[in-house]
Coordinates of C-alpha atoms in Angstrom, one line a residue:
M1 CA 102.6 235.6 114.2
V2 CA 106.3 236.1 114.9
A3 CA 108.7 235.2 112.0
P4 CA 111.0 232.3 112.7
F5 CA 114.1 234.3 112.3
F6 CA 115.7 237.5 113.7
T7 CA 115.9 240.8 111.9
C8 CA 118.0 243.9 112.3
D9 CA 116.9 246.5 114.7
A10 CA 115.7 250.0 113.5
E11 CA 119.2 251.2 113.1
G12 CA 120.4 248.1 111.2
F13 CA 122.3 246.4 114.0
I14 CA 122.6 242.6 113.8
R15 CA 122.2 241.8 117.5
H16 CA 121.8 238.0 117.8
W17 CA 124.9 235.8 117.7
L18 CA 126.5 232.7 119.2
I19 CA 129.6 233.6 121.2
A20 CA 132.7 231.8 122.5
G21 CA 134.6 233.4 125.4
P22 CA 135.8 235.8 126.5
Y23 CA 139.0 233.8 126.9
V24 CA 141.2 235.4 129.5
T25 CA 145.0 235.0 129.8
P26 CA 147.4 237.1 132.0
Y27 CA 149.3 239.8 130.1
T28 CA 153.0 238.9 130.0
G29 CA 154.4 241.5 127.7
P30 CA 156.7 244.5 128.6
P31 CA 155.6 247.4 130.8
G32 CA 154.5 250.7 129.4
N33 CA 151.7 253.2 129.3
D34 CA 148.1 252.1 128.3
D35 CA 148.6 252.7 124.6
A36 CA 151.9 250.7 124.5
L37 CA 150.3 247.9 126.5
R38 CA 147.4 247.6 124.1
L39 CA 149.8 247.3 121.1
S40 CA 151.9 244.8 123.0
S41 CA 148.9 242.6 123.8
L42 CA 147.6 242.5 120.2
D43 CA 148.1 239.4 118.2
S44 CA 148.9 240.9 114.8
R45 CA 148.2 237.6 112.9
I46 CA 145.0 237.3 110.9
E47 CA 144.2 233.8 112.2
P48 CA 141.9 231.5 110.2
P49 CA 138.3 231.9 111.2
P50 CA 136.9 229.2 113.6
T51 CA 135.3 226.2 111.9
G52 CA 132.6 223.9 113.2
V53 CA 130.6 226.7 114.7
A54 CA 127.3 225.4 116.2
L55 CA 125.3 225.8 119.3
G56 CA 127.0 223.7 122.0
A57 CA 130.0 222.8 119.8
P58 CA 133.6 223.3 121.1
G59 CA 134.8 226.9 121.0
P60 CA 138.1 227.9 119.3
R61 CA 140.0 228.1 122.6
G62 CA 137.9 225.8 124.8
G63 CA 134.4 225.9 126.2
Q64 CA 131.4 225.9 124.0
W65 CA 129.6 228.2 121.6
T66 CA 126.6 229.6 123.5
L67 CA 123.7 231.9 122.9
Y68 CA 124.3 235.7 123.3
D69 CA 121.1 237.2 124.7
P70 CA 121.4 241.0 123.9
G71 CA 118.5 242.3 125.7
A72 CA 118.3 245.9 124.4
N73 CA 122.0 246.1 123.6
I74 CA 123.0 246.9 120.0
F75 CA 126.4 245.4 120.6
V76 CA 127.7 242.0 121.5
E77 CA 129.1 243.0 124.8
R78 CA 130.9 241.2 127.6
S79 CA 132.4 244.2 129.4
A80 CA 133.8 243.7 132.9
V81 CA 136.4 244.9 135.4
Y82 CA 139.9 243.4 135.1
P83 CA 141.9 244.3 138.2
I84 CA 144.9 242.3 136.8
R85 CA 146.2 243.1 133.3
S86 CA 144.8 240.5 130.9
T87 CA 144.6 239.6 127.2
L88 CA 141.0 238.8 126.1
N89 CA 139.6 237.0 123.1
L90 CA 135.9 236.9 122.2
Y91 CA 134.4 235.2 119.2
G92 CA 131.0 235.7 117.6
A93 CA 129.1 233.9 114.8
T94 CA 125.8 234.3 113.1
D95 CA 124.1 233.6 109.7
I96 CA 122.5 236.1 107.4
E97 CA 120.0 235.1 104.7
V98 CA 119.5 237.3 101.7
D99 CA 117.2 236.7 98.7
T100 CA 119.6 237.9 96.0
D101 CA 123.3 238.4 95.5
G102 CA 124.2 242.0 96.2
A103 CA 126.2 244.6 98.1
L104 CA 125.1 245.9 101.4
P105 CA 126.9 248.9 102.9
A106 CA 127.8 248.0 106.5
R107 CA 129.6 249.5 109.5
F108 CA 131.8 247.4 111.8
W109 CA 132.1 248.5 115.4
S110 CA 134.5 247.5 118.1
C111 CA 136.2 248.5 121.2
G112 CA 139.6 246.7 120.8
A113 CA 140.9 244.9 117.7
A114 CA 138.3 243.0 115.7
D115 CA 138.5 240.8 112.6
L116 CA 135.4 240.1 110.5
W117 CA 135.0 237.2 108.1
V118 CA 132.2 236.6 105.6
N119 CA 131.9 233.0 104.3
G120 CA 135.5 232.4 105.4
C121 CA 136.9 235.5 103.6
H122 CA 138.6 238.0 105.8
V123 CA 136.9 241.4 105.5
S124 CA 138.5 243.8 108.0
R125 CA 140.9 244.2 110.8
H126 CA 139.4 247.1 112.7
N127 CA 141.5 248.3 115.7
V128 CA 140.3 250.8 118.3
P129 CA 143.2 251.0 120.6
R130 CA 141.9 253.7 123.0
Y131 CA 140.4 253.1 126.4
M132 CA 136.6 252.4 126.6
Y133 CA 135.1 254.2 123.6
P134 CA 134.0 252.2 120.6
A135 CA 134.4 253.4 117.0
A136 CA 133.3 252.1 113.6
T137 CA 134.8 251.5 110.1
D138 CA 133.2 250.6 106.8
V139 CA 133.8 247.0 106.0
V140 CA 135.6 245.8 102.9
L141 CA 135.1 242.4 101.3
P142 CA 138.4 241.7 99.5
L143 CA 136.9 240.4 96.2
Q144 CA 139.1 240.4 93.0
H145 CA 137.2 243.2 91.3
H146 CA 137.8 245.5 94.3
R147 CA 141.5 245.1 94.5
N148 CA 142.6 247.5 91.8
Q149 CA 140.0 250.1 92.5
P150 CA 140.7 253.2 94.6
D151 CA 139.7 253.1 98.3
T152 CA 136.4 255.0 99.1
T153 CA 134.7 255.9 102.3
D154 CA 131.7 253.6 101.7
H155 CA 132.6 250.0 101.0
P156 CA 129.9 247.3 100.4
L157 CA 129.5 244.0 102.2
V158 CA 128.9 241.6 99.3
L159 CA 126.7 238.7 100.1
K160 CA 125.5 235.7 98.0
R161 CA 121.9 234.5 97.7
G162 CA 121.0 232.3 100.6
R163 CA 122.8 232.0 103.9
N164 CA 126.1 233.7 104.7
R165 CA 128.2 233.0 107.8
L166 CA 129.6 236.0 109.6
V167 CA 132.4 235.4 112.2
V168 CA 134.1 237.9 114.4
R169 CA 137.2 237.7 116.6
L170 CA 137.6 240.5 119.1
Q171 CA 140.9 241.1 121.0
V172 CA 140.9 243.4 124.0
F173 CA 143.5 244.5 126.5
G174 CA 141.8 243.9 129.9
V175 CA 142.6 246.6 132.4
R176 CA 140.2 248.2 135.0
D177 CA 136.6 248.7 133.7
T178 CA 137.1 247.3 130.2
R179 CA 134.8 247.6 127.3
V180 CA 134.6 244.2 125.5
L181 CA 132.2 244.7 122.5
F182 CA 131.7 244.5 118.8
G183 CA 128.8 245.3 116.5
L184 CA 127.8 245.0 112.9
Q185 CA 125.4 247.6 111.5
V186 CA 123.9 247.2 108.0
R187 CA 123.3 250.6 106.7
D188 CA 120.8 249.9 103.9
Q189 CA 118.1 247.4 102.8
T190 CA 117.7 245.9 106.2
N191 CA 114.3 244.4 105.1
R192 CA 116.2 241.9 102.9
L193 CA 118.0 240.3 105.8
A194 CA 117.0 237.4 108.0
M195 CA 119.3 236.2 110.8
F196 CA 119.6 232.6 111.9
L197 CA 121.8 231.4 114.7
P198 CA 124.3 228.7 113.8
A199 CA 121.9 226.1 115.3
P200 CA 118.9 224.1 114.2
D201 CA 116.2 226.3 112.7
A202 CA 113.8 225.1 115.3
F203 CA 116.1 226.5 118.0
T204 CA 116.3 229.9 116.2
A205 CA 112.5 230.0 115.9
Q206 CA 112.0 229.3 119.6
A207 CA 114.8 231.8 120.5
V208 CA 113.0 234.5 118.4
A209 CA 109.7 233.7 120.2
I210 CA 111.4 234.0 123.6
D211 CA 113.2 237.2 122.7
H212 CA 110.0 238.8 121.4
W213 CA 108.1 237.7 124.5
L214 CA 110.6 239.0 126.9
S215 CA 110.8 242.4 125.1
G216 CA 107.0 242.8 125.7
L217 CA 107.1 242.5 129.5
R218 CA 105.4 245.4 131.4
A219 CA 104.5 246.0 135.0
T220 CA 100.9 246.9 134.9
D221 CA 100.7 247.8 138.6
Q222 CA 102.8 247.3 141.8
T223 CA 102.0 243.5 142.1
T224 CA 101.5 242.3 138.5
L225 CA 103.9 241.6 135.6
C226 CA 102.3 241.1 132.2
A227 CA 103.4 240.2 128.7
Q228 CA 102.0 241.2 125.3
A229 CA 101.5 237.5 124.4
P230 CA 101.3 234.1 126.2
A231 CA 104.6 232.7 127.4
P232 CA 106.1 230.5 124.7
C233 CA 107.5 228.1 127.4
D234 CA 107.8 228.0 131.2
A235 CA 109.7 230.8 133.0
V236 CA 110.7 231.4 136.6
L237 CA 110.5 234.7 138.4
T238 CA 113.0 234.8 141.3
T239 CA 112.7 237.4 144.1
D240 CA 114.4 237.8 147.4
R241 CA 111.5 235.9 149.0
R242 CA 110.7 233.0 146.6
S243 CA 110.6 231.6 143.1
I244 CA 107.4 231.9 141.2
R245 CA 106.6 229.7 138.1
W246 CA 105.3 231.5 135.1
P247 CA 103.7 228.6 133.1
K248 CA 103.7 228.3 129.3
G249 CA 100.6 230.0 127.8
A250 CA 100.1 232.5 130.7
D251 CA 100.4 236.2 130.0
C252 CA 100.4 237.7 133.5
I253 CA 101.8 236.8 136.9
E254 CA 101.3 238.1 140.5
T255 CA 104.6 239.1 142.0
G256 CA 103.5 239.8 145.6
G257 CA 104.7 243.4 145.7
V258 CA 108.4 242.9 145.5
I259 CA 111.0 245.6 144.7
K260 CA 113.0 243.7 142.1
A261 CA 113.1 240.2 140.5
T262 CA 114.8 238.2 137.8
L263 CA 112.8 236.5 135.1
A264 CA 114.6 233.5 133.5
I265 CA 113.8 231.1 130.7
E266 CA 115.8 228.0 129.9
Y267 CA 115.5 226.3 126.6
G268 CA 117.8 224.0 124.7
G269 CA 120.5 224.3 127.3
Q270 CA 120.6 228.1 127.0
R271 CA 119.3 230.8 129.4
W272 CA 117.6 234.1 128.9
E273 CA 117.3 236.6 131.8
R274 CA 115.6 239.9 132.4
C275 CA 115.8 242.0 135.6
V276 CA 112.6 243.8 136.6
E277 CA 112.1 246.5 139.2
W278 CA 109.2 248.2 140.9
P279 CA 110.6 251.4 142.5
A280 CA 107.1 252.3 143.8
N281 CA 107.3 249.3 146.2
R282 CA 110.3 250.6 148.0
S283 CA 109.5 252.1 151.3
Y284 CA 111.5 254.6 153.3
R285 CA 111.5 255.0 157.1
I286 CA 112.1 258.5 158.3
A287 CA 113.2 258.6 162.0
K288 CA 114.1 261.4 164.3
A289 CA 117.7 262.5 163.6
P290 CA 120.0 261.2 166.4
T291 CA 123.0 263.1 167.7
L292 CA 126.1 262.9 165.6
A293 CA 127.8 260.7 168.2
A294 CA 124.9 258.3 168.4
H295 CA 124.7 258.1 164.6
R296 CA 128.4 257.5 164.3
E297 CA 128.2 254.7 167.0
S298 CA 125.2 253.2 165.2
R299 CA 127.0 253.1 161.8
L300 CA 130.2 251.7 163.4
H301 CA 128.2 248.9 165.1
A302 CA 126.4 248.1 161.8
I303 CA 129.7 247.9 159.9
A304 CA 131.5 245.9 162.6
A305 CA 128.7 243.3 162.6
R306 CA 129.1 242.5 158.9
V307 CA 130.4 239.0 158.0
P308 CA 131.0 238.5 154.3
G309 CA 128.7 235.8 152.9
Q310 CA 126.3 235.9 155.8
D311 CA 124.7 239.3 155.2
G312 CA 123.8 239.0 151.5
R313 CA 126.9 240.9 150.5
H314 CA 130.1 239.5 149.1
V315 CA 131.0 235.8 149.5
T316 CA 134.7 236.4 150.0
R317 CA 137.3 233.7 149.4
V318 CA 140.2 235.1 151.3
S319 CA 143.5 233.5 150.7
A320 CA 147.0 234.6 149.7
G321 CA 147.2 235.4 146.0
N322 CA 143.4 235.3 145.5
R323 CA 142.2 237.7 142.8
M324 CA 139.7 239.4 145.0
R325 CA 137.9 242.5 143.6
I326 CA 137.7 245.7 145.5
G327 CA 134.2 245.1 146.7
E328 CA 135.2 241.9 148.3
V329 CA 138.3 243.5 149.8
L330 CA 136.4 246.3 151.4
S331 CA 133.7 243.9 152.6
V332 CA 136.5 242.3 154.6
L333 CA 138.6 245.4 155.5
L334 CA 136.0 247.9 156.6
P335 CA 134.2 245.6 159.2
L336 CA 137.7 244.5 160.4
V337 CA 138.7 248.1 161.1
A338 CA 135.4 248.9 162.7
R339 CA 135.7 245.9 165.0
Q340 CA 139.2 246.9 166.0
Q341 CA 137.9 250.4 166.8
R342 CA 135.2 248.8 169.0
G343 CA 137.6 246.3 170.6
E344 CA 135.6 243.3 169.1
A345 CA 138.2 241.6 166.9
H346 CA 137.2 238.2 165.4
P347 CA 139.6 235.2 165.6
D348 CA 140.1 235.1 161.9
D349 CA 140.5 238.8 161.4
R350 CA 144.3 238.6 161.3
V351 CA 144.3 236.0 158.5
K352 CA 141.9 238.1 156.5
F353 CA 143.9 241.3 157.0
L354 CA 147.1 239.6 155.8
A355 CA 145.3 238.4 152.7
V356 CA 144.2 242.0 152.0
L357 CA 147.8 243.2 152.3
D358 CA 148.9 240.4 149.9
W359 CA 146.2 241.7 147.5
I360 CA 147.6 245.2 147.8
D361 CA 151.1 243.9 147.1
G362 CA 149.9 242.5 143.8
R363 CA 148.9 246.1 142.8
P364 CA 145.5 245.4 141.3
D365 CA 143.2 248.2 140.3
C366 CA 141.8 250.0 143.3
A367 CA 144.6 248.9 145.6
D368 CA 144.8 252.6 146.6
F369 CA 141.3 252.4 148.1
A370 CA 142.3 249.7 150.5
L371 CA 145.7 251.2 151.3
S372 CA 144.1 254.5 152.2
V373 CA 141.8 252.8 154.7
I374 CA 144.8 250.9 156.3
L375 CA 147.0 254.0 156.5
W376 CA 144.1 256.0 158.1
H377 CA 143.6 253.3 160.7
Y378 CA 147.4 253.0 161.2
G379 CA 147.6 256.7 162.0
G380 CA 145.0 256.3 164.7
G381 CA 147.0 253.7 166.5
G382 CA 145.2 250.7 165.0
F383 CA 146.6 247.2 164.5
S384 CA 148.8 245.0 166.6
P385 CA 152.6 245.4 166.5
E386 CA 152.9 242.4 164.2
E387 CA 150.2 243.8 161.9
R388 CA 151.9 247.3 161.9
A389 CA 155.2 245.7 160.8
R390 CA 153.4 244.0 157.9
V391 CA 151.7 247.3 157.0
K392 CA 155.1 249.0 156.8
Q393 CA 156.4 246.2 154.5
T394 CA 153.5 246.7 152.1
T395 CA 153.8 250.5 152.3
L396 CA 157.5 250.6 151.6
Q397 CA 157.2 248.6 148.3
F398 CA 154.0 250.2 147.0
R399 CA 153.8 252.1 143.7
Y400 CA 152.5 255.6 144.4
W401 CA 152.3 257.2 141.0
V402 CA 152.2 256.5 137.3
D403 CA 155.9 257.5 136.8
D404 CA 157.1 255.0 139.5
P405 CA 158.5 251.7 138.2
G406 CA 155.8 249.0 137.7
N407 CA 153.7 247.0 135.3
D408 CA 150.2 246.8 136.8
A409 CA 146.5 247.6 136.2
M410 CA 146.1 250.4 138.7
C411 CA 144.2 253.5 137.6
F412 CA 146.0 256.7 138.7
L413 CA 144.6 259.7 136.8
S414 CA 140.9 260.0 137.7
E415 CA 139.9 262.6 140.3
N416 CA 139.3 260.2 143.2
H417 CA 142.3 257.9 142.4
S418 CA 144.8 260.7 142.1
L419 CA 144.0 262.2 145.5
L420 CA 144.0 258.8 147.1
F421 CA 147.5 258.0 145.7
H422 CA 148.8 261.4 146.6
G423 CA 147.4 261.2 150.1
C424 CA 148.8 257.7 150.6
Q425 CA 152.2 258.8 149.4
M426 CA 152.3 261.8 151.7
T427 CA 151.0 259.8 154.7
A428 CA 153.4 256.9 154.1
G429 CA 156.3 259.3 153.9
H430 CA 155.2 260.9 157.2
Y431 CA 154.9 257.6 159.0
F432 CA 158.3 256.3 157.9
P433 CA 160.5 259.4 157.2
A434 CA 163.9 257.6 157.5
A435 CA 163.0 254.5 155.6
T436 CA 163.9 253.8 152.0
F437 CA 160.9 253.0 149.8
S438 CA 162.2 250.1 147.7
N439 CA 160.2 250.7 144.5
T440 CA 161.7 254.2 143.9
G441 CA 164.7 254.4 146.3
L442 CA 163.3 257.6 147.8
T443 CA 163.3 258.2 151.5
G444 CA 160.1 258.8 153.4
R445 CA 161.0 262.5 153.7
D446 CA 161.3 262.7 149.9
L447 CA 158.0 260.8 149.5
F448 CA 156.2 263.1 152.0
R449 CA 157.3 266.3 150.1
L450 CA 156.4 264.9 146.8
G451 CA 152.9 263.7 148.0
R452 CA 152.3 267.0 149.7
D453 CA 153.1 269.0 146.6
R454 CA 150.8 266.7 144.5
C455 CA 147.9 267.1 147.1
R456 CA 148.3 270.9 146.9
A457 CA 148.2 270.8 143.1
W458 CA 145.1 268.6 143.3
L459 CA 143.4 271.1 145.6
D460 CA 144.4 274.0 143.3
R461 CA 142.6 272.3 140.4
V462 CA 139.5 271.7 142.4
D463 CA 139.5 275.3 143.7
D464 CA 139.9 276.5 140.1
R465 CA 137.2 274.4 138.3
G466 CA 135.2 272.5 141.0
F467 CA 134.9 268.7 141.2
V468 CA 134.8 266.6 138.1
E469 CA 133.0 263.7 139.7
F470 CA 130.5 265.7 141.6
H471 CA 127.5 263.7 140.4
S472 CA 129.0 260.3 141.1
G473 CA 127.5 258.3 144.0
T474 CA 130.4 255.9 143.6
Y475 CA 133.3 258.2 143.5
M476 CA 132.4 261.2 145.6
P477 CA 132.5 259.1 148.8
L478 CA 136.0 258.0 147.9
T479 CA 137.1 261.6 147.3
C480 CA 135.6 262.5 150.7
A481 CA 137.5 259.7 152.4
A482 CA 140.7 260.9 150.7
L483 CA 140.1 264.4 152.0
I484 CA 139.3 263.1 155.5
Q485 CA 142.7 261.4 155.6
L486 CA 144.3 264.7 154.8
V487 CA 142.3 266.4 157.6
D488 CA 142.9 263.8 160.2
F489 CA 146.6 263.3 159.9
V490 CA 149.9 264.6 158.6
D491 CA 149.9 268.3 157.5
P492 CA 148.2 271.1 159.4
E493 CA 148.3 273.5 156.5
L494 CA 146.5 271.0 154.2
A495 CA 144.1 270.1 156.9
T496 CA 143.1 273.7 157.4
R497 CA 142.7 274.3 153.7

């Protein structure tokens, strides 16, 4: 029999909360490096904790309080990619029930600046201003008898008998792949705690049953998914072929031999999901290797035939000023370039291409990926005269390195990004040697020399220590593309090297 409340996990983490947000607003503060921007985006006020917290009730900045389904995560996490600099707020709330008054040592984790309240009393402002990596602090409940005592490294979380409301506000500076998370870890006497969501107890009891059931799912063979107990309510398994109902009370379901599926349960207006995969069902076709020319033509044809939204890839909303992400941008740009190389341009390719250039002009993260593709195609004689003029406009105003003027979310310093920026800088200077680049006032000749020196220094580093991102299936293709740009165009010495 499953208890009608949640408990801490084996390491003491309280994992089940209601959340509101993340609330996202554009960053409007002054420019600066990442550390300065995180400080500028931080609201230094200790605001009152949100009131009226309940499942489905209005959140503190709009929307509703909703269930957070942690899966196996120890943190409350809403991490995401933010290509435009943003200020984020995320709120969490849960109830802890204890059988006696007492002190429980606890550890408060966050990535960003987090406030913790217990029963309306502010416990801690914990600020982790660095990029991506969470850290913890021991929490302090500011009771009267603590105020005149010296600080120690191990402060207690003091709770009253019965239920205690915990509330968290998390502030994060959104830039690139951003960690948005907090956690609360009780370090002792976890057997005394019972967690209830700020919702009717009947909802918490059913949520516990659903969570427990989902955690017991196992694939017993290549066509069967089983649970350790009968389903507490109806569920739906969705595959790329169909949707299969898993009825309440059943403990197994036939999947039909799919590779992956999503199992979802809806109850009380909330949704739980688990993704399930059967790698053994994936088949591979090994064909006789074609010639290099035939393989290249086959790949070019396949890329040119892609139409976003019609091939199961990205559904792209292309319009000026749209906040597309890099996956959407490349799903437009790469087929467009491939069609131009094959002489198969679509009627709407020009509109899409101009939208990509508008996107680059906004300097979101990964703009260097798209600009590198465009400059490579430009160097091979691609684009119409009107499009080439528009490429020149974008190229002359781009920001090519971290010390150029600008206030944006572009990542410069990783291995793949740095070479892409240096290669774009050198290539742009080569194409337009007499032009003045408006962002820095440098001429194309200046830009070419600066980019070439940086490319040489990048190659020196790789010669000395090897690749840093050698094991990344995401980034090594980008590094290879950046190297190909140096081989195909611009500088014979670098190409030979």
